[in-house]
Amino acid sequence: MTLLLTLVLVAQPAAPMSCGTPLFLRMARGIDAPARVTSPRPAEPPQRGDTLTLWIWNMSVMPPTQFQAEFVVFDHGPHCYVMVHDSVLAAGLVDSADAARIVERFDHSSPRDSTKGVWDHNTEVLGMPPDEIDQDSAIYLIYYNIGTFMGSSFDGFWMAFDEYYDTTSMRLYGYHSNEIECVYLDCHPNNPSSDYRVAIAAHEMGHMISWNYDRAESLWVQEGGCELAMWLFGAPDPISGFPGNPDNDLTRWDGNWSDYIKTYLFFLYLYEQYGGRVGTDLIRNIVASPVVSIGGIDEGFANTGLVERFEDVLDQWVLANRINDTAFLGGRYGYFGETVPRFSVQGYHYTYPVDRNGSLNRWAGEYLLFQEATDLSLTFDGADAADFRLYVVGLDTVGHRLLLDSVPLDSVQYGEYSLPGHDYQSVYLVPVSHYPYGAQGYRYTASATGIEEKAEGGRMKAEARLPSVVRGVLNLGAGLGHDPISQGRNGSCPALLLDATGREVMQLRPGANDVSAIAPGVYFVKQYSASSSQNPVALSRVVIAR
């Protein structure tokens, strides 16, 4: 087990938040969970200033080891005790004002809602934490310097061992139990009373809630709910990693930063489109389902009275990650409460024809972008044994229009799609893999007509000196522009403004060109060499807007 745990930790990149709970879940894997506590041992609630001896974890070695330490009840509220290690107090990492603010944020208020703290957000949306072993519903927030292992740090964790009697936990797992509902939180190097650090407490409480309903739940579902808890509080994890590589199996949990973000965005999408934002208990029903992984998502929808299932919503989510605009189609394809960065494209094409191959992991989607195309024709040919769903998205950023269409695939995963004209500046082909076992390959082609793509002697180069969006006036730098008097002479390269079909709209001259009378849309500036007005050397795309 030591080697396994070491490899798991070494593989983790540095990230803004690192949850240690999956480590302890792995440590308990393969051991039949004991029966739930049926004869709790009521404990006298501790008071402010009391000192308790607790078992804590040394995370600087793997597997982690336990030792006992003294903790002071620095403050408490209706639903939490702030327990601070002696060394933390001695170092001045937590003072009375910090402890009071932790209680305030846990029990009473949050950045999102001045009337709700962590407890209210989590219990209303996710469910209730266990309260079986000590008959005290308050959660112990145990603050100490958790430590690092080979560069990997842990901001917090929860573990199920504490939900059993100490004798039971030692017999089955070889670890002690504090016999209380508690989460372990790091104090170094960040202020534990900051909103982000309190959000980590909300995250770890989410694991506790998940365990209360289903001790075998898949990690990706657990972490998705816990990441949502941070958003509910109002201090979510920053979105990075996953948008840069969306070909990432939603149901696979490796503990990478992108895994946190993909599950966060999926559960936020569930909450906003089908859950608490629209007045249902979908998230709570998913957490409460005894079925794990995708089956639990489906049962959660069924128990909420909704007809959608995981595979339906997976496609909607993949499309929403790229469209990301709630102004379209009733807001189905975007986020209301989060600013999501633009997702990367797997393929970007602006010259034709195109003939490429790709592959896609299960339960993932990606985006193939086509621009500067008129009368675009697309084909898609997936592996015969695969199960792809295919969509076309057209975005008109000038007219603010959206095209969304599905592409039927036959029994061998082949489909075609044609888009006449040039109504959309960007067209995306979006495959989503529903094949349940690993990655599957595909091939796609694209053809289009319109602007000439090659000059004599080779491909035209892009001209980076032109603005991408112009309003009223198109400015060409010195040495650019169409000069009918000195055409072709050194220092005055001719240039033409063309529409999306390649038709000449106007001749351009160096300096300011009035384009206020031209209809908004996508145009191209074709520039010629100084020695010849017949050989184009650069093609630049510009959007004329009002």
XYZ file of C-alpha atoms in Angstrom:
546
model
C 0.000 0.000 0.000
C 2.882 2.371 0.695
C 4.050 2.328 -2.924
C 0.540 2.826 -4.263
C -0.145 5.826 -2.069
C 3.213 7.375 -2.844
C 2.582 7.172 -6.583
C -0.857 8.672 -6.198
C 0.532 11.685 -4.396
C 3.613 12.266 -6.514
C 1.457 12.447 -9.625
C -0.525 15.411 -8.365
C 0.401 18.854 -9.738
C 0.423 21.945 -7.592
C -3.074 23.385 -7.472
C -4.997 26.090 -5.635
C -6.891 23.457 -3.621
C -5.859 19.883 -2.867
C -8.280 17.614 -1.056
C -6.790 14.759 0.936
C -10.060 12.842 1.340
C -9.543 10.575 -1.713
C -6.318 9.349 -0.113
C -8.161 8.112 2.974
C -10.932 6.594 0.874
C -8.284 4.602 -0.981
C -6.787 3.489 2.319
C -10.119 1.960 3.298
C -10.718 0.371 -0.116
C -11.039 -3.399 -0.134
C -12.135 -3.593 3.504
C -15.795 -4.249 4.193
C -17.225 -1.218 5.943
C -18.498 -1.943 9.435
C -22.126 -1.495 10.356
C -23.205 2.020 11.190
C -23.086 3.015 14.839
C -26.379 2.134 16.499
C -25.503 2.887 20.115
C -24.020 6.371 20.120
C -21.985 7.647 23.018
C -23.387 11.056 23.901
C -20.659 13.520 24.783
C -20.815 16.698 26.802
C -20.396 19.561 24.326
C -17.050 21.245 24.875
C -16.973 24.871 25.935
C -14.830 27.770 24.773
C -11.377 27.461 26.331
C -11.572 23.693 26.889
C -8.622 21.528 25.826
C -9.208 18.231 24.030
C -6.727 15.513 23.105
C -7.317 14.413 19.507
C -5.749 12.026 17.039
C -4.326 13.895 14.049
C -2.337 12.954 10.975
C 1.254 13.402 9.924
C 0.912 13.879 6.162
C 4.650 14.298 5.546
C 5.080 10.503 5.345
C 3.184 7.937 3.316
C 1.135 6.164 4.351
C 0.260 8.891 6.869
C 0.729 8.201 10.567
C -1.290 9.318 13.566
C -0.289 11.026 16.779
C -2.130 12.698 19.624
C -2.077 16.446 20.201
C -3.791 19.061 22.343
C -6.416 21.348 20.798
C -8.136 24.355 22.317
C -11.810 25.107 21.682
C -11.091 28.610 20.482
C -14.684 29.439 19.546
C -17.931 27.682 18.713
C -21.332 28.296 17.190
C -24.582 26.375 16.696
C -23.040 24.086 14.091
C -19.264 24.134 14.580
C -16.362 24.077 17.000
C -13.159 25.850 16.035
C -10.390 23.592 17.337
C -6.871 25.046 17.157
C -3.618 23.183 17.744
C -1.289 24.573 20.414
C 1.529 25.169 17.919
C -0.807 27.194 15.687
C -1.738 29.424 18.600
C 1.887 29.824 19.605
C 2.807 30.855 16.063
C -0.019 33.400 15.931
C -1.580 31.840 12.826
C -5.073 32.035 14.328
C -6.376 34.632 16.752
C -9.755 35.240 18.370
C -10.903 37.459 15.498
C -10.077 34.696 12.987
C -11.974 32.129 15.025
C -15.013 34.412 15.348
C -15.021 34.987 11.593
C -14.830 31.236 10.901
C -17.891 30.702 13.112
C -19.690 33.577 11.392
C -19.000 32.187 7.922
C -19.765 28.599 8.850
C -22.994 29.271 10.720
C -24.470 32.589 9.636
C -23.268 34.298 6.447
C -21.321 33.827 3.226
C -20.086 35.862 0.264
C -23.103 34.615 -1.695
C -25.786 35.183 0.910
C -25.574 37.349 4.022
C -28.164 35.144 5.755
C -26.636 31.709 5.079
C -23.339 30.158 6.062
C -21.698 26.878 5.089
C -24.084 24.800 7.167
C -27.243 26.196 5.572
C -25.926 26.063 2.001
C -24.716 22.476 2.312
C -27.668 21.051 4.199
C -30.220 22.694 1.922
C -28.622 21.552 -1.355
C -26.502 18.466 -0.597
C -28.153 16.914 2.446
C -27.447 16.313 6.113
C -24.136 15.228 7.653
C -24.052 12.137 9.893
C -24.764 12.500 13.604
C -24.542 8.967 14.867
C -21.552 8.591 17.107
C -21.655 11.536 19.539
C -25.226 12.869 19.219
C -23.833 16.350 18.699
C -24.767 17.799 15.317
C -21.961 20.388 15.405
C -18.877 19.706 13.269
C -15.379 19.989 14.698
C -13.140 22.116 12.468
C -9.652 20.904 13.401
C -6.945 23.421 12.461
C -3.265 22.490 12.410
C -0.296 22.468 10.052
C -1.063 19.365 8.018
C 2.300 19.250 6.275
C 3.451 18.278 2.801
C 4.756 15.138 1.172
C 7.329 15.447 -1.636
C 5.902 18.795 -2.687
C 2.240 17.750 -2.448
C 0.223 19.736 0.074
C -3.247 19.219 1.488
C -5.666 22.009 2.289
C -8.012 19.721 4.159
C -9.593 16.301 4.379
C -12.335 14.247 5.967
C -12.148 10.563 6.792
C -14.723 7.960 7.691
C -12.617 6.416 10.480
C -13.942 9.074 12.867
C -17.508 7.833 12.329
C -16.769 4.526 14.082
C -15.763 3.593 17.605
C -12.027 3.708 18.121
C -11.873 -0.034 18.773
C -13.738 -0.765 15.524
C -11.573 1.560 13.450
C -8.365 0.119 14.888
C -9.520 -3.451 14.332
C -10.525 -2.939 10.698
C -8.258 -0.179 9.441
C -5.421 0.124 11.933
C -6.187 3.802 12.589
C -7.665 5.597 15.578
C -11.012 7.383 15.627
C -11.830 10.630 17.401
C -15.468 9.470 17.581
C -16.762 12.847 16.434
C -17.903 14.441 13.177
C -14.852 16.452 12.136
C -12.822 17.775 9.229
C -9.100 18.518 9.243
C -7.986 21.885 7.841
C -4.577 23.341 7.129
C -3.401 26.591 8.688
C -0.285 27.250 6.655
C 0.491 29.394 4.739
C -2.938 30.990 4.220
C -5.272 32.686 6.672
C -7.789 29.994 7.728
C -10.526 32.611 8.200
C -10.379 33.823 4.568
C -13.443 33.034 2.505
C -11.572 30.616 0.266
C -10.271 28.639 3.243
C -13.753 28.486 4.773
C -14.982 27.247 1.387
C -12.515 24.371 1.768
C -14.286 23.481 5.024
C -17.533 23.456 3.019
C -15.870 21.132 0.485
C -14.756 18.656 3.159
C -18.154 18.760 4.832
C -19.543 17.746 1.443
C -17.582 14.476 1.635
C -19.068 13.834 5.048
C -22.590 14.380 3.676
C -21.959 12.097 0.704
C -20.754 9.315 3.017
C -23.858 9.687 5.165
C -26.021 8.608 2.223
C -23.742 6.332 0.192
C -20.432 5.059 1.515
C -19.478 3.660 -1.909
C -20.141 6.723 -4.062
C -17.752 7.329 -6.960
C -15.095 9.951 -6.387
C -16.098 12.058 -9.395
C -19.645 12.404 -8.020
C -18.388 13.134 -4.506
C -15.931 15.761 -5.686
C -18.491 17.355 -7.991
C -20.847 17.895 -5.064
C -18.022 19.158 -2.856
C -16.842 21.618 -5.505
C -20.441 22.825 -5.839
C -20.432 23.401 -2.063
C -17.584 25.893 -2.516
C -19.597 27.714 -5.188
C -22.723 27.730 -3.009
C -20.699 29.390 -0.257
C -19.374 31.927 -2.739
C -15.647 31.148 -2.999
C -15.228 28.439 -5.649
C -12.039 27.072 -7.091
C -10.611 29.101 -9.992
C -11.424 27.630 -13.394
C -8.323 26.512 -15.256
C -6.819 23.360 -16.713
C -9.936 21.606 -17.973
C -10.990 24.297 -20.491
C -7.589 23.898 -22.134
C -8.096 20.157 -22.666
C -11.776 19.157 -22.573
C -11.033 15.642 -23.897
C -11.202 14.367 -20.322
C -13.490 11.520 -19.231
C -15.964 13.152 -16.833
C -16.319 9.961 -14.787
C -12.591 9.309 -14.320
C -10.948 10.697 -11.194
C -7.158 10.885 -11.111
C -6.909 13.788 -8.670
C -5.492 16.207 -11.237
C -6.537 19.846 -11.041
C -8.577 19.499 -14.233
C -10.577 16.724 -12.531
C -11.736 19.141 -9.837
C -12.779 21.686 -12.454
C -14.600 19.321 -14.810
C -16.698 17.883 -11.956
C -17.280 21.384 -10.574
C -18.611 22.682 -13.883
C -20.781 19.614 -14.441
C -22.430 19.840 -11.022
C -22.818 23.599 -11.325
C -24.535 23.009 -14.670
C -26.850 20.440 -13.044
C -27.649 22.856 -10.222
C -28.340 25.834 -12.480
C -30.288 24.067 -15.221
C -32.149 21.375 -13.309
C -31.506 21.841 -9.580
C -31.731 24.489 -6.901
C -31.679 27.465 -9.252
C -34.972 26.267 -10.783
C -36.421 25.104 -7.472
C -35.781 21.344 -7.435
C -33.874 19.005 -5.117
C -31.940 17.324 -7.946
C -28.517 17.600 -6.300
C -29.842 16.340 -2.973
C -31.530 13.427 -4.756
C -28.302 12.518 -6.536
C -26.374 12.570 -3.247
C -29.093 10.512 -1.535
C -29.205 7.835 -4.239
C -27.693 4.498 -3.133
C -26.682 3.904 -6.765
C -23.183 5.084 -7.671
C -21.728 7.071 -10.567
C -23.851 7.511 -13.715
C -26.617 5.320 -12.303
C -26.937 7.659 -9.322
C -27.205 10.677 -11.626
C -30.001 8.950 -13.531
C -31.818 7.944 -10.346
C -31.491 11.496 -9.044
C -33.214 12.822 -12.164
C -35.924 10.161 -11.923
C -36.581 10.878 -8.231
C -36.846 14.585 -9.041
C -39.528 13.844 -11.647
C -37.339 14.897 -14.583
C -37.157 12.985 -17.861
C -33.510 13.873 -18.594
C -30.755 11.394 -17.899
C -26.963 11.585 -17.681
C -26.355 11.011 -21.390
C -28.790 13.768 -22.372
C -27.281 16.296 -20.005
C -23.702 15.336 -20.864
C -24.248 16.580 -24.428
C -25.958 19.768 -23.256
C -23.067 20.450 -20.867
C -20.406 19.906 -23.529
C -22.235 22.343 -25.826
C -22.745 24.864 -23.009
C -19.022 24.883 -22.267
C -18.345 26.213 -25.764
C -21.477 28.291 -26.512
C -21.515 29.736 -22.984
C -24.229 32.310 -23.622
C -27.451 32.271 -21.591
C -29.092 34.671 -24.081
C -29.796 31.735 -26.399
C -32.428 28.999 -26.130
C -33.718 29.905 -22.701
C -30.261 29.946 -21.165
C -29.747 26.201 -21.606
C -26.258 26.580 -23.064
C -24.361 28.702 -20.589
C -23.736 29.479 -16.922
C -25.662 32.034 -14.885
C -23.461 32.219 -11.808
C -19.933 31.663 -13.051
C -17.571 33.289 -15.538
C -16.207 30.399 -17.573
C -13.164 30.968 -19.804
C -13.238 30.027 -23.466
C -12.696 26.327 -24.133
C -9.884 25.361 -26.476
C -10.515 23.817 -29.871
C -8.973 20.532 -30.925
C -8.824 21.614 -34.555
C -8.871 25.092 -36.136
C -9.355 25.404 -39.893
C -9.593 28.418 -42.188
C -8.199 26.907 -45.436
C -9.866 24.094 -47.325
C -10.160 21.227 -48.063
C -9.608 19.586 -44.652
C -9.044 15.886 -43.948
C -8.010 15.043 -40.379
C -8.123 12.269 -37.795
C -8.885 12.548 -34.105
C -9.776 10.535 -31.026
C -11.956 11.168 -28.010
C -12.166 9.698 -24.519
C -15.419 8.268 -23.230
C -17.900 10.680 -21.654
C -16.069 13.678 -23.132
C -16.495 16.139 -25.987
C -14.279 18.437 -28.012
C -14.563 21.220 -30.572
C -13.452 21.524 -34.211
C -13.591 25.105 -35.482
C -14.092 26.221 -39.099
C -13.849 29.849 -40.175
C -13.662 31.872 -43.400
C -15.773 29.288 -45.207
C -18.647 29.697 -47.645
C -20.915 26.735 -48.489
C -19.260 24.590 -45.832
C -19.668 20.819 -46.189
C -18.613 18.517 -43.339
C -18.300 14.760 -42.996
C -17.636 12.716 -39.868
C -16.672 9.048 -39.736
C -16.252 7.492 -36.305
C -14.888 4.071 -35.454
C -17.539 1.515 -36.357
C -17.855 0.201 -32.804
C -17.977 3.661 -31.242
C -20.997 5.586 -29.966
C -20.617 9.242 -30.903
C -23.180 12.030 -30.742
C -22.457 14.862 -33.179
C -23.534 18.503 -33.222
C -22.962 21.598 -35.341
C -22.793 25.023 -33.695
C -22.781 28.216 -35.777
C -22.026 31.528 -34.057
C -22.720 34.917 -35.615
C -20.985 37.315 -33.261
C -22.015 40.376 -35.259
C -25.718 39.616 -35.560
C -25.704 37.707 -32.254
C -27.279 34.580 -33.709
C -26.825 30.925 -32.888
C -27.266 27.803 -34.977
C -27.456 24.517 -33.071
C -28.170 21.295 -34.891
C -27.587 17.586 -34.379
C -26.025 15.441 -37.077
C -27.502 11.950 -37.484
C -24.919 9.168 -37.606
C -25.603 5.826 -39.255
C -24.843 2.375 -37.860
C -21.136 2.738 -38.715
C -20.910 6.239 -37.180
C -20.882 8.199 -40.448
C -22.682 11.503 -41.009
C -22.675 14.563 -43.270
C -23.711 18.183 -42.818
C -23.854 21.170 -45.179
C -24.154 24.841 -44.297
C -24.931 26.979 -47.377
C -23.682 30.542 -47.638
C -21.652 32.350 -44.997
C -24.065 33.322 -42.241
C -21.836 32.381 -39.293
C -18.300 33.575 -38.615
C -17.497 30.446 -36.596
C -18.810 26.940 -37.162
C -17.989 24.170 -34.686
C -18.271 20.451 -35.221
C -18.763 18.958 -31.740
C -18.380 15.200 -31.215
C -19.286 13.698 -27.827
C -18.263 10.126 -27.010
C -20.795 7.880 -25.276
C -18.780 4.713 -25.803
C -18.327 3.328 -22.264
C -14.842 1.849 -22.693
C -11.855 4.070 -23.397
C -11.036 6.316 -26.342
C -12.378 5.952 -29.874
C -11.040 7.390 -33.110
C -12.727 9.394 -35.852
C -12.014 11.136 -39.158
C -13.534 14.374 -40.400
C -13.386 16.338 -43.637
C -14.430 19.843 -44.643
C -14.755 21.574 -47.990
C -15.797 25.140 -48.779
C -15.840 27.733 -51.531
C -15.273 31.466 -51.375
C -12.098 33.447 -51.078
C -9.082 32.213 -52.998
C -6.756 30.566 -50.506
C -3.420 30.452 -52.316
C -1.433 32.958 -54.260
C 0.920 32.096 -57.069
C 3.950 30.476 -55.575
C 2.382 29.460 -52.248
C -0.036 30.190 -49.434
C -0.873 33.752 -48.572
C 0.380 34.917 -45.224
C -1.754 36.466 -42.497
C -1.350 40.203 -41.966
C -1.163 40.854 -38.241
C -1.072 44.636 -38.461
C -4.798 45.029 -39.161
C -7.431 45.292 -36.400
C -9.767 42.315 -36.068
C -12.871 44.471 -35.455
C -13.456 47.921 -36.968
C -16.233 50.465 -36.498
C -16.642 53.214 -39.069
C -13.003 53.533 -40.114
C -10.541 50.900 -41.276
C -6.984 52.145 -40.813
C -4.201 50.760 -42.957
C -0.617 51.362 -41.970
C 1.979 53.065 -44.110
C 2.903 51.012 -47.109
C -0.507 49.363 -47.264
C -3.503 50.230 -49.386
C -4.585 50.563 -53.001
C -3.013 53.544 -54.764
C -4.249 53.675 -58.399
C -1.554 56.196 -59.321
C 1.502 54.363 -58.019
C 0.037 50.875 -58.020
C 2.704 48.240 -57.789
C 5.463 50.664 -56.864
C 7.618 50.185 -53.824
C 6.059 51.545 -50.612
C 2.395 51.449 -51.689
C 1.098 47.877 -51.772
C -2.398 47.685 -53.251
C -5.220 46.244 -51.101
C -8.866 45.357 -51.627
C -11.755 44.820 -49.213
C -13.662 41.631 -50.118
C -16.866 40.192 -48.725
C -17.189 36.606 -47.522
C -17.866 35.340 -51.054
C -14.703 36.946 -52.410
C -16.517 39.824 -54.160
C -14.688 43.147 -54.216
C -16.411 45.703 -51.988
C -13.993 48.621 -52.194
C -10.412 49.604 -52.885
C -8.349 50.600 -49.865
C -5.705 53.270 -49.488
C -3.086 53.888 -46.817
C -4.461 55.573 -43.715
C -8.159 55.962 -42.837
C -10.796 54.240 -44.984
C -14.459 55.089 -44.359
C -16.414 51.823 -44.050
C -19.405 53.247 -42.160
C -21.745 52.643 -45.112
C -20.790 48.980 -45.429
C -23.120 46.403 -43.910
C -21.786 44.791 -40.711
C -20.242 41.378 -41.176
C -17.062 39.462 -41.870
C -14.772 40.808 -44.601
C -11.260 40.204 -45.846
C -8.447 42.533 -46.783
C -6.392 41.145 -49.679
C -2.962 42.738 -50.047
C -0.667 42.518 -53.046
C 3.069 42.652 -53.457
C 4.759 45.943 -54.134
C 6.104 44.624 -57.422
C 2.878 43.207 -58.817
C -0.812 43.931 -58.418
C -1.566 40.398 -59.611
C 0.038 38.416 -56.804
C -1.730 38.556 -53.420
C 0.623 38.097 -50.509
C -1.603 38.475 -47.459
C -5.211 37.831 -46.509
C -6.555 39.401 -43.309
C -9.939 38.809 -41.728
C -11.770 41.817 -40.265
C -15.201 42.198 -38.736
C -17.014 45.432 -39.546
C -19.362 46.333 -36.730
C -21.642 49.262 -35.957
